[in-house]
mmCIF file of C-alpha atoms in Angstrom:
data_model
loop_
_atom_site.group_PDB
_atom_site.id
_atom_site.type_symbol
_atom_site.label_atom_id
_atom_site.label_comp_id
_atom_site.label_asym_id
_atom_site.label_seq_id
_atom_site.Cartn_x
_atom_site.Cartn_y
_atom_site.Cartn_z
ATOM 1 C CA MET N 1399 0.000 0.000 0.000
ATOM 2 C CA LYS N 1400 1.390 3.365 -0.969
ATOM 3 C CA ASN N 1401 2.260 5.623 1.978
ATOM 4 C CA ASN N 1402 0.955 9.146 1.366
ATOM 5 C CA THR N 1403 1.162 10.381 4.935
ATOM 6 C CA GLY N 1404 4.247 12.505 4.370
ATOM 7 C CA TYR N 1405 5.174 15.384 2.084
ATOM 8 C CA LYS N 1406 7.729 13.995 -0.332
ATOM 9 C CA GLY N 1407 7.739 17.209 -2.332
ATOM 10 C CA ILE N 1408 8.832 19.225 0.694
ATOM 11 C CA ASP N 1409 11.589 16.724 1.493
ATOM 12 C CA CYS N 1410 12.950 16.853 -2.063
ATOM 13 C CA PHE N 1411 12.798 20.625 -2.337
ATOM 14 C CA ARG N 1412 14.675 20.972 0.958
ATOM 15 C CA VAL N 1413 17.691 19.459 -0.785
ATOM 16 C CA ILE N 1414 17.238 21.759 -3.785
ATOM 17 C CA ALA N 1415 16.992 24.745 -1.436
ATOM 18 C CA ALA N 1416 20.218 23.729 0.331
ATOM 19 C CA ILE N 1417 21.993 23.598 -3.042
ATOM 20 C CA LEU N 1418 20.581 27.021 -3.946
ATOM 21 C CA VAL N 1419 21.976 28.465 -0.712
ATOM 22 C CA ILE N 1420 25.407 27.149 -1.690
ATOM 23 C CA THR N 1421 25.104 28.910 -5.064
ATOM 24 C CA ILE N 1422 24.499 32.212 -3.242
ATOM 25 C CA HIS N 1423 27.773 31.846 -1.341
ATOM 26 C CA THR N 1424 29.895 30.526 -4.217
ATOM 27 C CA SER N 1425 28.602 32.533 -7.239
ATOM 28 C CA PRO N 1426 29.442 29.792 -9.791
ATOM 29 C CA LEU N 1427 28.737 31.884 -12.901
ATOM 30 C CA GLU N 1428 30.216 35.220 -11.830
ATOM 31 C CA THR N 1429 33.444 34.854 -13.801
ATOM 32 C CA TYR N 1430 31.742 33.768 -17.014
ATOM 33 C CA PHE N 1431 28.340 35.440 -17.078
ATOM 34 C CA PRO N 1432 27.743 38.101 -14.375
ATOM 35 C CA VAL N 1433 24.108 38.730 -15.310
ATOM 36 C CA GLY N 1434 23.448 34.993 -15.363
ATOM 37 C CA ASP N 1435 25.067 34.676 -11.947
ATOM 38 C CA PHE N 1436 22.834 37.468 -10.653
ATOM 39 C CA ILE N 1437 19.770 35.651 -11.974
ATOM 40 C CA LEU N 1438 20.912 32.358 -10.440
ATOM 41 C CA THR N 1439 22.116 33.582 -7.058
ATOM 42 C CA ARG N 1440 20.076 36.739 -6.463
ATOM 43 C CA VAL N 1441 16.766 35.721 -8.050
ATOM 44 C CA ILE N 1442 16.326 31.948 -8.381
ATOM 45 C CA ALA N 1443 18.222 31.113 -5.195
ATOM 46 C CA ARG N 1444 16.269 33.710 -3.197
ATOM 47 C CA THR N 1445 13.455 31.168 -3.033
ATOM 48 C CA ALA N 1446 15.518 28.898 -0.756
ATOM 49 C CA VAL N 1447 15.269 30.597 2.635
ATOM 50 C CA PRO N 1448 11.579 31.578 2.283
ATOM 51 C CA PHE N 1449 10.935 27.923 1.443
ATOM 52 C CA PHE N 1450 12.639 26.860 4.674
ATOM 53 C CA PHE N 1451 10.553 29.391 6.606
ATOM 54 C CA MET N 1452 7.335 28.206 4.955
ATOM 55 C CA THR N 1453 8.202 24.597 5.729
ATOM 56 C CA SER N 1454 8.633 25.475 9.407
ATOM 57 C CA GLY N 1455 5.361 27.394 9.388
ATOM 58 C CA PHE N 1456 3.631 24.550 7.561
ATOM 59 C CA PHE N 1457 4.276 22.199 10.472
ATOM 60 C CA LEU N 1458 4.395 24.700 13.353
ATOM 61 C CA LEU N 1459 1.182 26.597 12.523
ATOM 62 C CA SER N 1460 -0.840 23.670 11.250
ATOM 63 C CA GLU N 1461 -3.542 23.960 13.925
ATOM 64 C CA SER N 1462 -5.132 26.923 15.687
ATOM 65 C CA CYS N 1463 -1.887 27.635 17.576
ATOM 66 C CA GLY N 1464 -3.474 26.496 20.821
ATOM 67 C CA ASP N 1465 -0.718 23.978 21.592
ATOM 68 C CA ILE N 1466 2.127 25.946 23.122
ATOM 69 C CA LYS N 1467 4.147 22.719 23.442
ATOM 70 C CA ARG N 1468 4.600 22.627 19.677
ATOM 71 C CA LEU N 1469 6.163 26.096 19.753
ATOM 72 C CA LYS N 1470 8.388 25.171 22.688
ATOM 73 C CA ARG N 1471 9.693 22.113 20.852
ATOM 74 C CA PHE N 1472 10.371 24.188 17.756
ATOM 75 C CA LEU N 1473 12.199 26.904 19.708
ATOM 76 C CA LYS N 1474 14.209 24.377 21.706
ATOM 77 C CA LYS N 1475 15.368 22.596 18.558
ATOM 78 C CA THR N 1476 16.137 25.829 16.672
ATOM 79 C CA LEU N 1477 17.980 27.547 19.521
ATOM 80 C CA LEU N 1478 19.986 24.414 20.327
ATOM 81 C CA MET N 1479 21.081 24.219 16.704
ATOM 82 C CA TYR N 1480 21.947 27.927 16.847
ATOM 83 C CA LEU N 1481 24.070 27.434 19.975
ATOM 84 C CA VAL N 1482 25.930 24.522 18.374
ATOM 85 C CA SER N 1483 26.468 26.600 15.209
ATOM 86 C CA ILE N 1484 27.808 29.572 17.184
ATOM 87 C CA VAL N 1485 30.375 27.304 18.873
ATOM 88 C CA LEU N 1486 31.194 25.616 15.556
ATOM 89 C CA TYR N 1487 32.091 28.920 13.920
ATOM 90 C CA LEU N 1488 34.036 30.398 16.839
ATOM 91 C CA PRO N 1489 37.446 29.481 15.308
ATOM 92 C CA ALA N 1490 36.492 31.173 12.025
ATOM 93 C CA ASN N 1491 35.350 34.266 13.915
ATOM 94 C CA VAL N 1492 38.627 34.377 15.863
ATOM 95 C CA TYR N 1493 40.599 34.025 12.630
ATOM 96 C CA ASN N 1494 38.585 36.820 10.972
ATOM 97 C CA GLY N 1495 39.231 39.204 13.857
ATOM 98 C CA TYR N 1496 35.583 39.280 14.931
ATOM 99 C CA PHE N 1497 36.449 39.756 18.605
ATOM 100 C CA SER N 1498 38.781 42.694 17.976
ATOM 101 C CA ALA N 1499 36.039 44.942 16.571
ATOM 102 C CA ASN N 1500 34.850 48.108 18.304
ATOM 103 C CA ASN N 1501 31.679 47.984 20.437
ATOM 104 C CA LEU N 1502 32.186 44.250 20.795
ATOM 105 C CA PHE N 1503 29.457 43.595 23.375
ATOM 106 C CA PHE N 1504 26.816 45.469 21.358
ATOM 107 C CA ASN N 1505 27.864 43.767 18.114
ATOM 108 C CA ILE N 1506 27.721 40.318 19.693
ATOM 109 C CA LEU N 1507 24.264 41.034 21.112
ATOM 110 C CA LYS N 1508 23.050 42.371 17.753
ATOM 111 C CA ASP N 1509 24.441 39.379 15.886
ATOM 112 C CA ILE N 1510 23.007 36.840 18.294
ATOM 113 C CA LEU N 1511 19.531 38.381 18.103
ATOM 114 C CA PHE N 1512 19.342 39.275 14.409
ATOM 115 C CA ASP N 1513 22.340 38.960 12.092
ATOM 116 C CA GLY N 1514 23.871 35.667 13.172
ATOM 117 C CA THR N 1515 27.433 35.305 14.441
ATOM 118 C CA PHE N 1516 28.469 34.073 10.973
ATOM 119 C CA TYR N 1517 27.006 35.357 7.737
ATOM 120 C CA HIS N 1518 24.528 32.523 7.083
ATOM 121 C CA LEU N 1519 23.452 31.906 10.678
ATOM 122 C CA TRP N 1520 20.942 34.790 10.638
ATOM 123 C CA TYR N 1521 18.411 32.187 9.477
ATOM 124 C CA LEU N 1522 18.285 30.492 12.902
ATOM 125 C CA PRO N 1523 17.417 33.514 15.109
ATOM 126 C CA ALA N 1524 15.062 34.670 12.342
ATOM 127 C CA SER N 1525 13.319 31.273 12.459
ATOM 128 C CA ALA N 1526 12.950 31.408 16.237
ATOM 129 C CA LEU N 1527 11.757 35.018 16.335
ATOM 130 C CA GLY N 1528 9.576 34.733 13.227
ATOM 131 C CA GLY N 1529 8.055 31.448 14.351
ATOM 132 C CA ALA N 1530 7.174 32.811 17.795
ATOM 133 C CA ALA N 1531 5.773 36.021 16.289
ATOM 134 C CA ALA N 1532 3.589 34.127 13.803
ATOM 135 C CA PHE N 1533 2.412 31.645 16.446
ATOM 136 C CA PHE N 1534 1.283 34.277 18.949
ATOM 137 C CA ALA N 1535 -0.119 36.615 16.286
ATOM 138 C CA VAL N 1536 -2.366 33.867 14.915
ATOM 139 C CA ARG N 1537 -3.327 32.803 18.428
ATOM 140 C CA LYS N 1538 -4.212 36.375 19.451
ATOM 141 C CA PHE N 1539 -5.637 37.946 16.287
ATOM 142 C CA GLY N 1540 -6.406 35.127 13.865
ATOM 143 C CA ARG N 1541 -4.777 34.401 10.520
ATOM 144 C CA GLY N 1542 -6.401 37.250 8.588
ATOM 145 C CA LYS N 1543 -5.253 40.088 10.858
ATOM 146 C CA ALA N 1544 -1.869 38.473 11.403
ATOM 147 C CA LEU N 1545 -1.382 38.244 7.638
ATOM 148 C CA THR N 1546 -2.172 41.958 7.262
ATOM 149 C CA VAL N 1547 0.358 42.883 9.949
ATOM 150 C CA PHE N 1548 3.109 40.730 8.506
ATOM 151 C CA LEU N 1549 2.466 41.996 4.981
ATOM 152 C CA LEU N 1550 2.901 45.557 6.264
ATOM 153 C CA LEU N 1551 6.128 44.571 8.015
ATOM 154 C CA TYR N 1552 7.340 42.948 4.808
ATOM 155 C CA ILE N 1553 6.646 46.139 2.864
ATOM 156 C CA ILE N 1554 8.657 48.105 5.434
ATOM 157 C CA GLY N 1555 11.420 45.552 4.997
ATOM 158 C CA LEU N 1556 11.344 45.949 1.200
ATOM 159 C CA PHE N 1557 12.431 49.578 1.506
ATOM 160 C CA GLY N 1558 15.368 48.540 3.634
ATOM 161 C CA ASP N 1559 16.377 45.936 1.077
ATOM 162 C CA SER N 1560 15.797 45.890 -2.693
ATOM 163 C CA TYR N 1561 13.886 49.204 -2.719
ATOM 164 C CA TYR N 1562 16.212 51.143 -0.418
ATOM 165 C CA GLY N 1563 17.285 53.613 -3.097
ATOM 166 C CA PHE N 1564 13.758 55.019 -3.318
ATOM 167 C CA ILE N 1565 13.783 56.273 0.290
ATOM 168 C CA MET N 1566 17.404 57.451 0.533
ATOM 169 C CA GLY N 1567 16.444 60.986 -0.441
ATOM 170 C CA ILE N 1568 13.685 61.275 2.177
ATOM 171 C CA ALA N 1569 15.597 62.346 5.277
ATOM 172 C CA PRO N 1570 13.021 61.466 7.993
ATOM 173 C CA VAL N 1571 12.343 58.042 6.485
ATOM 174 C CA LYS N 1572 16.029 57.342 6.000
ATOM 175 C CA ALA N 1573 16.618 58.246 9.647
ATOM 176 C CA VAL N 1574 14.079 55.627 10.712
ATOM 177 C CA TYR N 1575 15.809 52.967 8.625
ATOM 178 C CA ASN N 1576 19.182 54.018 10.008
ATOM 179 C CA CYS N 1577 17.787 53.239 13.454
ATOM 180 C CA ILE N 1578 16.715 49.811 12.207
ATOM 181 C CA PHE N 1579 20.163 49.166 10.722
ATOM 182 C CA ALA N 1580 21.761 50.154 14.023
ATOM 183 C CA VAL N 1581 20.318 47.003 15.616
ATOM 184 C CA SER N 1582 20.114 44.750 12.538
ATOM 185 C CA ASP N 1583 22.323 44.991 9.461
ATOM 186 C CA TYR N 1584 19.456 43.947 7.194
ATOM 187 C CA THR N 1585 15.679 43.957 7.172
ATOM 188 C CA ARG N 1586 15.644 40.327 6.033
ATOM 189 C CA ASN N 1587 15.375 39.143 9.605
ATOM 190 C CA GLY N 1588 12.922 37.679 12.085
ATOM 191 C CA ILE N 1589 10.746 40.796 12.169
ATOM 192 C CA PHE N 1590 10.285 42.001 8.599
ATOM 193 C CA PHE N 1591 10.972 38.837 6.609
ATOM 194 C CA ALA N 1592 10.478 35.498 8.362
ATOM 195 C CA PRO N 1593 7.000 35.889 9.974
ATOM 196 C CA LEU N 1594 5.189 36.413 6.671
ATOM 197 C CA PHE N 1595 6.547 33.252 5.073
ATOM 198 C CA MET N 1596 6.044 31.271 8.279
ATOM 199 C CA LEU N 1597 2.400 32.321 8.267
ATOM 200 C CA LEU N 1598 1.941 31.577 4.564
ATOM 201 C CA GLY N 1599 3.211 28.067 5.188
ATOM 202 C CA GLY N 1600 0.694 27.677 8.023
ATOM 203 C CA ILE N 1601 -2.181 28.942 5.863
ATOM 204 C CA ILE N 1602 -1.333 26.422 3.129
ATOM 205 C CA ARG N 1603 -1.279 23.624 5.729
ATOM 206 C CA GLU N 1604 -4.677 24.764 7.023
ATOM 207 C CA LYS N 1605 -6.078 24.563 3.505
ATOM 208 C CA GLU N 1606 -4.618 21.072 3.124
ATOM 209 C CA ASN N 1607 -6.156 20.013 6.439
ATOM 210 C CA LYS N 1608 -9.598 21.354 5.512
ATOM 211 C CA LYS N 1609 -9.466 19.544 2.197
ATOM 212 C CA GLY N 1610 -8.574 16.321 4.009
ATOM 213 C CA ASN N 1611 -11.278 16.753 6.654
ATOM 214 C CA LYS N 1612 -13.915 17.221 3.980
ATOM 215 C CA GLY N 1613 -12.790 14.010 2.333
ATOM 216 C CA VAL N 1614 -12.117 15.776 -0.946
ATOM 217 C CA SER N 1615 -10.741 13.318 -3.487
ATOM 218 C CA ASP N 1616 -9.931 14.707 -6.895
ATOM 219 C CA SER N 1617 -9.774 12.614 -10.023
ATOM 220 C CA ALA N 1618 -6.396 12.100 -11.670
ATOM 221 C CA ALA N 1619 -7.345 14.642 -14.331
ATOM 222 C CA GLY N 1620 -8.458 17.134 -11.684
ATOM 223 C CA ARG N 1621 -5.198 16.766 -9.761
ATOM 224 C CA LYS N 1622 -3.152 17.261 -12.908
ATOM 225 C CA ALA N 1623 -5.130 20.397 -13.728
ATOM 226 C CA LYS N 1624 -4.491 21.823 -10.243
ATOM 227 C CA TYR N 1625 -0.794 20.939 -10.417
ATOM 228 C CA GLY N 1626 -0.575 22.590 -13.810
ATOM 229 C CA ALA N 1627 -2.391 25.735 -12.690
ATOM 230 C CA ARG N 1628 -0.156 26.178 -9.648
ATOM 231 C CA LEU N 1629 2.973 25.555 -11.661
ATOM 232 C CA VAL N 1630 1.910 28.066 -14.317
ATOM 233 C CA CYS N 1631 1.197 30.670 -11.610
ATOM 234 C CA ALA N 1632 4.589 29.973 -10.023
ATOM 235 C CA VAL N 1633 6.382 30.365 -13.357
ATOM 236 C CA GLY N 1634 4.449 33.556 -14.103
ATOM 237 C CA SER N 1635 5.312 34.973 -10.665
ATOM 238 C CA PHE N 1636 8.957 34.086 -11.187
ATOM 239 C CA ALA N 1637 8.980 35.860 -14.550
ATOM 240 C CA LEU N 1638 7.610 38.988 -12.882
ATOM 241 C CA MET N 1639 10.154 38.736 -10.049
ATOM 242 C CA LEU N 1640 12.949 38.334 -12.579
ATOM 243 C CA CYS N 1641 11.849 41.520 -14.369
ATOM 244 C CA GLU N 1642 11.553 43.276 -11.010
ATOM 245 C CA ALA N 1643 15.052 42.202 -9.925
ATOM 246 C CA LEU N 1644 16.717 43.137 -13.202
ATOM 247 C CA LEU N 1645 15.013 46.541 -13.220
ATOM 248 C CA LEU N 1646 16.024 47.281 -9.626
ATOM 249 C CA ARG N 1647 19.581 46.186 -10.431
ATOM 250 C CA LYS N 1648 19.701 48.486 -13.432
ATOM 251 C CA LEU N 1649 18.373 51.385 -11.359
ATOM 252 C CA GLY N 1650 21.003 50.707 -8.710
ATOM 253 C CA VAL N 1651 18.593 51.065 -5.796
ATOM 254 C CA GLN N 1652 19.236 47.759 -4.017
ATOM 255 C CA ARG N 1653 20.869 47.837 -0.612
ATOM 256 C CA HIS N 1654 20.485 44.069 -0.487
ATOM 257 C CA ASP N 1655 18.609 41.625 -2.716
ATOM 258 C CA SER N 1656 16.663 39.210 -0.522
ATOM 259 C CA MET N 1657 13.228 40.829 -0.625
ATOM 260 C CA TYR N 1658 11.084 41.397 -3.711
ATOM 261 C CA VAL N 1659 7.412 42.197 -4.208
ATOM 262 C CA PHE N 1660 6.841 39.176 -6.448
ATOM 263 C CA LEU N 1661 8.731 36.837 -4.137
ATOM 264 C CA VAL N 1662 5.556 36.555 -2.046
ATOM 265 C CA PRO N 1663 3.192 35.244 -4.767
ATOM 266 C CA LEU N 1664 6.015 33.128 -6.200
ATOM 267 C CA MET N 1665 6.531 31.356 -2.872
ATOM 268 C CA TRP N 1666 2.785 30.930 -2.350
ATOM 269 C CA PHE N 1667 2.291 29.165 -5.685
ATOM 270 C CA LEU N 1668 5.601 27.281 -5.565
ATOM 271 C CA PHE N 1669 4.958 25.892 -2.092
ATOM 272 C CA SER N 1670 1.338 25.099 -2.966
ATOM 273 C CA PHE N 1671 2.655 23.118 -5.928
ATOM 274 C CA VAL N 1672 5.353 21.294 -3.951
ATOM 275 C CA VAL N 1673 3.054 20.138 -1.117
ATOM 276 C CA GLN N 1674 0.843 18.255 -3.578
ATOM 277 C CA PHE N 1675 3.506 15.581 -3.965
ATOM 278 C CA ARG N 1676 2.823 13.142 -1.163
ATOM 279 C CA GLY N 1677 4.753 10.096 -0.038
ATOM 280 C CA LYS N 1678 6.585 8.567 2.873
ATOM 281 C CA HIS N 1679 8.449 11.161 4.923
ATOM 282 C CA LYS N 1680 12.221 10.747 4.770
ATOM 283 C CA LYS N 1681 13.489 12.231 8.009
ATOM 284 C CA TYR N 1682 17.136 11.945 6.989
ATOM 285 C CA ILE N 1683 16.502 14.236 3.990
ATOM 286 C CA SER N 1684 15.319 17.121 6.148
ATOM 287 C CA GLY N 1685 18.227 16.500 8.513
ATOM 288 C CA LEU N 1686 20.694 16.434 5.626
ATOM 289 C CA ALA N 1687 19.412 19.714 4.171
ATOM 290 C CA LEU N 1688 19.751 21.476 7.540
ATOM 291 C CA ILE N 1689 23.245 20.133 8.160
ATOM 292 C CA VAL N 1690 24.375 21.180 4.677
ATOM 293 C CA TYR N 1691 22.986 24.659 5.308
ATOM 294 C CA ILE N 1692 24.902 24.915 8.587
ATOM 295 C CA ILE N 1693 28.262 23.469 7.503
ATOM 296 C CA HIS N 1694 28.680 24.625 3.900
ATOM 297 C CA PRO N 1695 30.645 27.810 4.781
ATOM 298 C CA ILE N 1696 33.165 25.615 6.638
ATOM 299 C CA THR N 1697 33.355 23.485 3.501
ATOM 300 C CA ILE N 1698 33.984 26.602 1.407
ATOM 301 C CA ILE N 1699 36.881 27.526 3.702
ATOM 302 C CA ALA N 1700 38.233 23.951 3.559
ATOM 303 C CA VAL N 1701 38.015 23.693 -0.247
ATOM 304 C CA ARG N 1702 39.813 27.012 -0.650
ATOM 305 C CA GLY N 1703 42.476 26.035 1.877
ATOM 306 C CA GLU N 1704 43.125 22.645 0.261
ATOM 307 C CA ALA N 1705 43.236 24.199 -3.202
ATOM 308 C CA LYS N 1706 45.885 26.704 -2.091
ATOM 309 C CA ALA N 1707 47.896 24.004 -0.327
ATOM 310 C CA LEU N 1708 47.899 21.832 -3.470
ATOM 311 C CA GLY N 1709 48.470 24.707 -5.880
ATOM 312 C CA LEU N 1710 45.106 24.102 -7.526
ATOM 313 C CA GLU N 1711 43.577 27.549 -7.059
ATOM 314 C CA TRP N 1712 43.112 27.803 -10.821
ATOM 315 C CA LEU N 1713 40.728 24.833 -10.701
ATOM 316 C CA PHE N 1714 38.962 24.849 -7.341
ATOM 317 C CA ILE N 1715 38.842 28.601 -6.652
ATOM 318 C CA ASP N 1716 39.158 30.534 -9.910
ATOM 319 C CA ASN N 1717 36.831 28.164 -11.758
ATOM 320 C CA GLY N 1718 33.501 29.078 -10.167
ATOM 321 C CA ILE N 1719 31.585 26.069 -11.485
ATOM 322 C CA VAL N 1720 34.159 23.550 -10.235
ATOM 323 C CA HIS N 1721 34.340 25.407 -6.919
ATOM 324 C CA PHE N 1722 30.556 25.189 -6.561
ATOM 325 C CA ILE N 1723 30.483 21.478 -7.449
ATOM 326 C CA ALA N 1724 33.309 20.702 -5.016
ATOM 327 C CA VAL N 1725 31.550 22.543 -2.176
ATOM 328 C CA CYS N 1726 28.248 20.786 -2.916
ATOM 329 C CA VAL N 1727 29.794 17.305 -3.094
ATOM 330 C CA CYS N 1728 31.863 17.789 0.061
ATOM 331 C CA SER N 1729 29.012 19.406 2.017
ATOM 332 C CA PHE N 1730 26.557 16.614 1.218
ATOM 333 C CA ALA N 1731 29.188 13.949 1.888
ATOM 334 C CA GLU N 1732 29.980 15.519 5.250
ATOM 335 C CA GLY N 1733 26.271 15.840 6.049
ATOM 336 C CA ALA N 1734 25.624 12.197 5.161
ATOM 337 C CA GLY N 1735 28.598 11.162 7.260
ATOM 338 C CA LEU N 1736 27.326 13.072 10.286
ATOM 339 C CA LEU N 1737 23.871 11.517 9.938
ATOM 340 C CA LEU N 1738 25.424 8.059 9.630
ATOM 341 C CA ALA N 1739 27.519 8.696 12.739
ATOM 342 C CA ARG N 1740 24.403 9.775 14.609
ATOM 343 C CA GLU N 1741 22.611 6.601 13.541
ATOM 344 C CA ILE N 1742 25.514 4.429 14.713
ATOM 345 C CA LEU N 1743 25.632 6.193 18.074
ATOM 346 C CA ARG N 1744 21.903 5.699 18.546
ATOM 347 C CA LYS N 1745 21.866 1.984 17.719
ATOM 348 C CA PRO N 1746 22.872 0.763 21.208
ATOM 349 C CA ARG N 1747 19.790 2.502 22.587
ATOM 350 C CA GLY N 1748 17.570 0.857 20.003
ATOM 351 C CA LYS N 1749 16.874 4.009 18.023
ATOM 352 C CA HIS N 1750 17.167 4.010 14.261
ATOM 353 C CA LEU N 1751 17.058 6.774 11.705
ATOM 354 C CA LYS N 1752 13.916 6.622 9.628
#
């Protein structure tokens, strides 16, 4: 009997999203085709982190947010992973001179709360803060009002990100954003960015639950039509976001490039399409994607260091595509090895990885 209790599409796209994050930090096409690299790393790959947020929201906000234990488990897991990651990257921070900066205490506090103590770790405090904000907002106000609030926050975030150039000439508004940037380097954080996508993931799960409770069973033709419609909408939204990103790039108004207007509908339709693919949940896939996300900057450092030691900079550093492939292969191999080690350590206690 076929097992359709899990979300195979989510599991598979987690791996794709992890690979997209690696492209952001390796820029494989920059040497050969700068515009193509921008499209790959600053447009296509910008779907990765919102997807991770929506996945968390999909499972965290699946009910009426009355079960505080679900939030506590989520926060415990996320913050524990954040603590481990902070310790893991301490040597890199020491090497980079992180602890010799001015206003050290304030910078550490700011990084822990918003920016992450290493450049990619911002995702973890953003997940914790955004997840808690979405959970309590839905619990207090309901999904409709919470969605309105988080959309407004996202719009505020847009003008601190891809649309920053449009407010630079308005002194009072710029002063407000300067205050924001004093406590968080970017507006793509747990206040302006994460809560919206967390909530969208929860709304999609609610729709899935209602459909299941009503016993709705579409014909094969009906399912294909829905898949096709969602895919077409996702492709159309991506085309609009691509035009938006290229126009903003040409205008030179971007302070950062994580937040776009059309990213929101794109993620709605993309996630709605992905969740339709059901199958047995593969827990190791979600674990692998998270580990790859956490460790890939260490792998980048290691690949560069080994290439210099072997005199192969021309191949593994200067060649962006080979560099990207090497980082991907090593990161996934390391992630698989860590999961295997965890499974071996758990065997004496009778626990097995599923």
